[in-house]
């Protein structure tokens, strides 16, 4: 997946931020022991899936709730464990997240 696909509906400044993020990830060569936690509103799930795919394509491991929390898991416990294990955090801030309760 190419960056332009990920950013199709993202404003120009957000595109530039994502380009810097992916470039930084490639330059830092994040190793498998490092994990990025993606914090987001569930309303932004479509964008976050693309972000996750782009990071994975750059060799970055991520925690994504819908993929990494299994049926029967304690959701708060899994999120807590993932945040504890994360070496990096991405906060997806959008109108959806600002209006989230």
Tab-separated table of N, CA and C in Angstrom:
chain	number	residue	atom	x	y	z
A	1	UNK	N	0.847	-1.174	0.000
A	1	UNK	CA	0.000	0.000	0.000
A	1	UNK	C	0.893	1.237	0.000
A	2	UNK	N	0.566	2.206	-0.808
A	2	UNK	CA	1.364	3.404	-0.883
A	2	UNK	C	0.770	4.491	-0.008
A	3	UNK	N	1.620	5.435	0.394
A	3	UNK	CA	1.200	6.517	1.272
A	3	UNK	C	0.040	7.295	0.682
A	4	UNK	N	0.049	7.518	-0.614
A	4	UNK	CA	-1.018	8.298	-1.237
A	4	UNK	C	-2.372	7.613	-1.057
A	5	UNK	N	-2.398	6.268	-1.062
A	5	UNK	CA	-3.641	5.539	-0.824
A	5	UNK	C	-4.137	5.761	0.598
A	6	UNK	N	-3.205	5.760	1.531
A	6	UNK	CA	-3.569	5.938	2.934
A	6	UNK	C	-4.138	7.319	3.177
A	7	UNK	N	-3.589	8.285	2.490
A	7	UNK	CA	-3.927	9.677	2.767
A	7	UNK	C	-4.966	10.251	1.809
A	8	UNK	N	-5.675	9.426	1.109
A	8	UNK	CA	-6.583	9.891	0.073
A	8	UNK	C	-7.505	11.014	0.545
A	9	UNK	N	-8.093	10.872	1.720
A	9	UNK	CA	-9.047	11.866	2.201
A	9	UNK	C	-8.501	12.689	3.364
A	10	UNK	N	-7.207	12.716	3.507
A	10	UNK	CA	-6.598	13.414	4.634
A	10	UNK	C	-6.112	14.774	4.160
A	11	UNK	N	-6.314	15.792	5.003
A	11	UNK	CA	-5.883	17.138	4.654
A	11	UNK	C	-4.376	17.175	4.385
A	12	UNK	N	-3.939	18.185	3.642
A	12	UNK	CA	-2.541	18.301	3.250
A	12	UNK	C	-1.608	18.276	4.449
A	13	UNK	N	-1.889	19.000	5.509
A	13	UNK	CA	-0.967	19.018	6.654
A	13	UNK	C	-0.907	17.652	7.326
A	14	UNK	N	-2.018	16.919	7.317
A	14	UNK	CA	-2.006	15.570	7.866
A	14	UNK	C	-1.190	14.644	6.973
A	15	UNK	N	-1.270	14.837	5.671
A	15	UNK	CA	-0.460	14.042	4.745
A	15	UNK	C	1.020	14.250	5.018
A	16	UNK	N	1.414	15.510	5.196
A	16	UNK	CA	2.820	15.810	5.469
A	16	UNK	C	3.273	15.174	6.777
A	17	UNK	N	2.403	15.210	7.794
A	17	UNK	CA	2.747	14.600	9.084
A	17	UNK	C	2.933	13.092	8.924
A	18	UNK	N	2.058	12.438	8.168
A	18	UNK	CA	2.181	10.999	7.950
A	18	UNK	C	3.431	10.670	7.139
A	19	UNK	N	3.733	11.490	6.146
A	19	UNK	CA	4.950	11.260	5.367
A	19	UNK	C	6.175	11.340	6.270
A	20	UNK	N	6.207	12.336	7.173
A	20	UNK	CA	7.330	12.472	8.105
A	20	UNK	C	7.395	11.264	9.032
A	21	UNK	N	6.230	10.803	9.496
A	21	UNK	CA	6.186	9.649	10.390
A	21	UNK	C	6.743	8.404	9.700
A	22	UNK	N	6.276	8.107	8.486
A	22	UNK	CA	6.737	6.916	7.779
A	22	UNK	C	8.219	7.017	7.445
A	23	UNK	N	8.666	8.211	7.055
A	23	UNK	CA	10.091	8.408	6.764
A	23	UNK	C	10.919	8.192	8.018
A	24	UNK	N	10.449	8.740	9.121
A	24	UNK	CA	11.154	8.583	10.397
A	24	UNK	C	11.227	7.112	10.793
A	25	UNK	N	10.131	6.392	10.615
A	25	UNK	CA	10.111	4.963	10.952
A	25	UNK	C	11.131	4.198	10.120
A	26	UNK	N	11.217	4.521	8.836
A	26	UNK	CA	12.179	3.844	7.967
A	26	UNK	C	13.612	4.190	8.371
A	27	UNK	N	13.846	5.478	8.691
A	27	UNK	CA	15.197	5.910	9.041
A	27	UNK	C	15.638	5.330	10.376
A	28	UNK	N	14.712	5.287	11.347
A	28	UNK	CA	15.052	4.754	12.662
A	28	UNK	C	15.142	3.240	12.651
A	29	UNK	N	14.561	2.634	11.604
A	29	UNK	CA	14.556	1.175	11.495
A	29	UNK	C	14.080	0.543	12.802
A	30	UNK	N	12.844	0.883	13.164
A	30	UNK	CA	12.268	0.350	14.396
A	30	UNK	C	12.352	-1.164	14.389
A	31	UNK	N	12.857	-1.735	15.438
A	31	UNK	CA	13.028	-3.181	15.507
A	31	UNK	C	11.761	-3.845	16.020
A	32	UNK	N	11.688	-5.159	15.827
A	32	UNK	CA	10.494	-5.906	16.190
A	32	UNK	C	10.144	-5.809	17.668
A	33	UNK	N	11.106	-5.505	18.522
A	33	UNK	CA	10.806	-5.408	19.952
A	33	UNK	C	10.082	-4.103	20.283
A	34	UNK	N	10.017	-3.189	19.324
A	34	UNK	CA	9.325	-1.934	19.551
A	34	UNK	C	7.901	-2.031	19.022
A	35	UNK	N	6.976	-1.443	19.766
A	35	UNK	CA	5.556	-1.521	19.412
A	35	UNK	C	4.945	-0.126	19.462
A	36	UNK	N	4.168	0.214	18.448
A	36	UNK	CA	3.466	1.485	18.398
A	36	UNK	C	2.012	1.247	18.784
A	37	UNK	N	1.545	1.977	19.797
A	37	UNK	CA	0.146	1.924	20.221
A	37	UNK	C	-0.585	3.041	19.484
A	38	UNK	N	-1.666	2.704	18.791
A	38	UNK	CA	-2.451	3.702	18.048
A	38	UNK	C	-3.710	4.015	18.842
A	39	UNK	N	-3.762	5.218	19.394
A	39	UNK	CA	-4.925	5.664	20.156
A	39	UNK	C	-5.851	6.431	19.215
A	40	UNK	N	-7.127	6.047	19.199
A	40	UNK	CA	-8.047	6.645	18.230
A	40	UNK	C	-9.496	6.493	18.667
A	41	UNK	N	-10.345	7.276	18.035
A	41	UNK	CA	-11.788	7.139	18.192
A	41	UNK	C	-12.256	5.999	17.295
A	42	UNK	N	-13.203	5.231	17.768
A	42	UNK	CA	-13.708	4.137	16.930
A	42	UNK	C	-14.336	4.668	15.638
A	43	UNK	N	-14.748	5.925	15.628
A	43	UNK	CA	-15.308	6.530	14.412
A	43	UNK	C	-14.254	6.737	13.337
A	44	UNK	N	-12.976	6.690	13.721
A	44	UNK	CA	-11.881	6.870	12.770
A	44	UNK	C	-11.264	5.540	12.341
A	45	UNK	N	-11.973	4.448	12.561
A	45	UNK	CA	-11.439	3.112	12.330
A	45	UNK	C	-10.939	2.914	10.895
A	46	UNK	N	-11.661	3.408	9.904
A	46	UNK	CA	-11.236	3.216	8.514
A	46	UNK	C	-9.870	3.858	8.274
A	47	UNK	N	-9.676	5.075	8.749
A	47	UNK	CA	-8.391	5.745	8.607
A	47	UNK	C	-7.307	5.011	9.379
A	48	UNK	N	-7.623	4.571	10.587
A	48	UNK	CA	-6.635	3.904	11.444
A	48	UNK	C	-6.192	2.575	10.826
A	49	UNK	N	-7.100	1.870	10.185
A	49	UNK	CA	-6.717	0.627	9.501
A	49	UNK	C	-5.686	0.909	8.408
A	50	UNK	N	-5.881	1.987	7.669
A	50	UNK	CA	-4.935	2.356	6.619
A	50	UNK	C	-3.609	2.800	7.227
A	51	UNK	N	-3.674	3.560	8.312
A	51	UNK	CA	-2.462	3.980	9.014
A	51	UNK	C	-1.685	2.760	9.496
A	52	UNK	N	-2.391	1.823	10.096
A	52	UNK	CA	-1.774	0.585	10.582
A	52	UNK	C	-1.106	-0.180	9.435
A	53	UNK	N	-1.799	-0.283	8.322
A	53	UNK	CA	-1.241	-0.997	7.163
A	53	UNK	C	0.004	-0.283	6.638
A	54	UNK	N	-0.021	1.025	6.616
A	54	UNK	CA	1.138	1.785	6.160
A	54	UNK	C	2.328	1.610	7.083
A	55	UNK	N	2.074	1.613	8.382
A	55	UNK	CA	3.154	1.396	9.340
A	55	UNK	C	3.717	-0.018	9.200
A	56	UNK	N	2.824	-0.982	9.065
A	56	UNK	CA	3.273	-2.372	8.890
A	56	UNK	C	4.121	-2.501	7.626
A	57	UNK	N	3.727	-1.796	6.574
A	57	UNK	CA	4.491	-1.809	5.333
A	57	UNK	C	5.872	-1.191	5.485
A	58	UNK	N	6.027	-0.351	6.508
A	58	UNK	CA	7.330	0.260	6.804
A	58	UNK	C	8.104	-0.576	7.817
A	59	UNK	N	7.541	-1.737	8.176
A	59	UNK	CA	8.226	-2.631	9.106
A	59	UNK	C	7.975	-2.327	10.572
A	60	UNK	N	6.933	-1.562	10.863
A	60	UNK	CA	6.638	-1.175	12.239
A	60	UNK	C	5.542	-2.063	12.814
A	61	UNK	N	5.791	-2.629	14.003
A	61	UNK	CA	4.763	-3.414	14.713
A	61	UNK	C	3.834	-2.454	15.431
A	62	UNK	N	2.550	-2.744	15.385
A	62	UNK	CA	1.562	-1.891	16.053
A	62	UNK	C	0.631	-2.727	16.914
A	63	UNK	N	-0.042	-2.052	17.822
A	63	UNK	CA	-1.150	-2.647	18.549
A	63	UNK	C	-2.402	-2.001	17.992
A	64	UNK	N	-3.300	-2.807	17.483
A	64	UNK	CA	-4.582	-2.322	16.981
A	64	UNK	C	-5.669	-3.138	17.660
A	65	UNK	N	-6.533	-2.464	18.387
A	65	UNK	CA	-7.503	-3.152	19.227
A	65	UNK	C	-8.290	-4.240	18.523
A	66	UNK	N	-8.832	-3.949	17.365
A	66	UNK	CA	-9.696	-4.935	16.697
A	66	UNK	C	-8.936	-6.180	16.246
A	67	UNK	N	-7.655	-6.054	16.074
A	67	UNK	CA	-6.846	-7.198	15.662
A	67	UNK	C	-6.237	-7.914	16.867
A	68	UNK	N	-5.848	-7.158	17.869
A	68	UNK	CA	-5.055	-7.710	18.965
A	68	UNK	C	-5.843	-8.038	20.230
A	69	UNK	N	-7.104	-7.654	20.281
A	69	UNK	CA	-7.946	-8.047	21.407
A	69	UNK	C	-8.892	-9.137	20.902
A	70	UNK	N	-8.793	-10.282	21.508
A	70	UNK	CA	-9.582	-11.443	21.074
A	70	UNK	C	-10.867	-11.564	21.905
A	71	UNK	N	-11.831	-12.293	21.373
A	71	UNK	CA	-13.078	-12.560	22.092
A	71	UNK	C	-12.753	-13.203	23.436
A	72	UNK	N	-13.356	-12.679	24.484
A	72	UNK	CA	-13.129	-13.213	25.825
A	72	UNK	C	-12.033	-12.492	26.589
A	73	UNK	N	-11.191	-11.718	25.890
A	73	UNK	CA	-10.155	-10.936	26.577
A	73	UNK	C	-10.790	-9.799	27.365
A	74	UNK	N	-10.133	-9.409	28.425
A	74	UNK	CA	-10.532	-8.208	29.147
A	74	UNK	C	-10.038	-7.009	28.339
A	75	UNK	N	-10.945	-6.239	27.790
A	75	UNK	CA	-10.559	-5.111	26.943
A	75	UNK	C	-9.705	-4.102	27.708
A	76	UNK	N	-10.142	-3.653	28.899
A	76	UNK	CA	-9.290	-2.696	29.631
A	76	UNK	C	-7.905	-3.264	29.950
A	77	UNK	N	-7.832	-4.535	30.301
A	77	UNK	CA	-6.542	-5.148	30.635
A	77	UNK	C	-5.638	-5.226	29.398
A	78	UNK	N	-6.189	-5.625	28.247
A	78	UNK	CA	-5.399	-5.711	27.024
A	78	UNK	C	-4.878	-4.333	26.598
A	79	UNK	N	-5.721	-3.318	26.721
A	79	UNK	CA	-5.289	-1.961	26.374
A	79	UNK	C	-4.205	-1.500	27.333
A	80	UNK	N	-4.391	-1.755	28.615
A	80	UNK	CA	-3.377	-1.390	29.613
A	80	UNK	C	-2.049	-2.090	29.305
A	81	UNK	N	-2.098	-3.382	29.033
A	81	UNK	CA	-0.881	-4.143	28.740
A	81	UNK	C	-0.193	-3.614	27.475
A	82	UNK	N	-0.991	-3.286	26.473
A	82	UNK	CA	-0.421	-2.768	25.225
A	82	UNK	C	0.225	-1.404	25.437
A	83	UNK	N	-0.396	-0.571	26.246
A	83	UNK	CA	0.180	0.750	26.522
A	83	UNK	C	1.471	0.611	27.325
A	84	UNK	N	1.495	-0.340	28.230
A	84	UNK	CA	2.708	-0.588	29.015
A	84	UNK	C	3.842	-1.092	28.129
A	85	UNK	N	3.506	-1.922	27.152
A	85	UNK	CA	4.519	-2.522	26.283
A	85	UNK	C	4.965	-1.579	25.160
A	86	UNK	N	4.148	-0.582	24.847
A	86	UNK	CA	4.434	0.303	23.721
A	86	UNK	C	5.688	1.138	23.957
A	87	UNK	N	6.462	1.268	22.897
A	87	UNK	CA	7.630	2.139	22.938
A	87	UNK	C	7.317	3.484	22.291
A	88	UNK	N	6.218	3.519	21.508
A	88	UNK	CA	5.777	4.741	20.839
A	88	UNK	C	4.246	4.771	20.879
A	89	UNK	N	3.680	5.975	20.853
A	89	UNK	CA	2.225	6.135	20.818
A	89	UNK	C	1.882	7.122	19.716
A	90	UNK	N	0.868	6.780	18.939
A	90	UNK	CA	0.313	7.710	17.956
A	90	UNK	C	-1.100	8.043	18.419
A	91	UNK	N	-1.367	9.322	18.565
A	91	UNK	CA	-2.716	9.786	18.887
A	91	UNK	C	-3.350	10.300	17.607
A	92	UNK	N	-4.441	9.684	17.190
A	92	UNK	CA	-5.168	10.151	16.013
A	92	UNK	C	-6.205	11.145	16.511
A	93	UNK	N	-5.947	12.408	16.212
A	93	UNK	CA	-6.839	13.478	16.663
A	93	UNK	C	-7.642	13.950	15.459
A	94	UNK	N	-8.950	13.941	15.616
A	94	UNK	CA	-9.854	14.320	14.529
A	94	UNK	C	-11.084	14.967	15.133
A	95	UNK	N	-11.976	15.419	14.286
A	95	UNK	CA	-13.256	15.943	14.787
A	95	UNK	C	-13.982	14.854	15.579
A	96	UNK	N	-13.882	13.612	15.096
A	96	UNK	CA	-14.527	12.495	15.805
A	96	UNK	C	-13.961	12.346	17.208
A	97	UNK	N	-12.645	12.399	17.331
A	97	UNK	CA	-12.038	12.221	18.659
A	97	UNK	C	-12.331	13.412	19.550
A	98	UNK	N	-12.379	14.608	18.974
A	98	UNK	CA	-12.675	15.795	19.785
A	98	UNK	C	-14.102	15.755	20.317
A	99	UNK	N	-15.011	15.157	19.542
A	99	UNK	CA	-16.418	15.102	19.940
A	99	UNK	C	-16.781	13.817	20.678
A	100	UNK	N	-15.801	12.924	20.863
A	100	UNK	CA	-16.044	11.656	21.524
A	100	UNK	C	-16.276	11.854	23.015
A	101	UNK	N	-17.123	11.042	23.576
A	101	UNK	CA	-17.411	11.158	25.011
A	101	UNK	C	-16.814	10.001	25.757
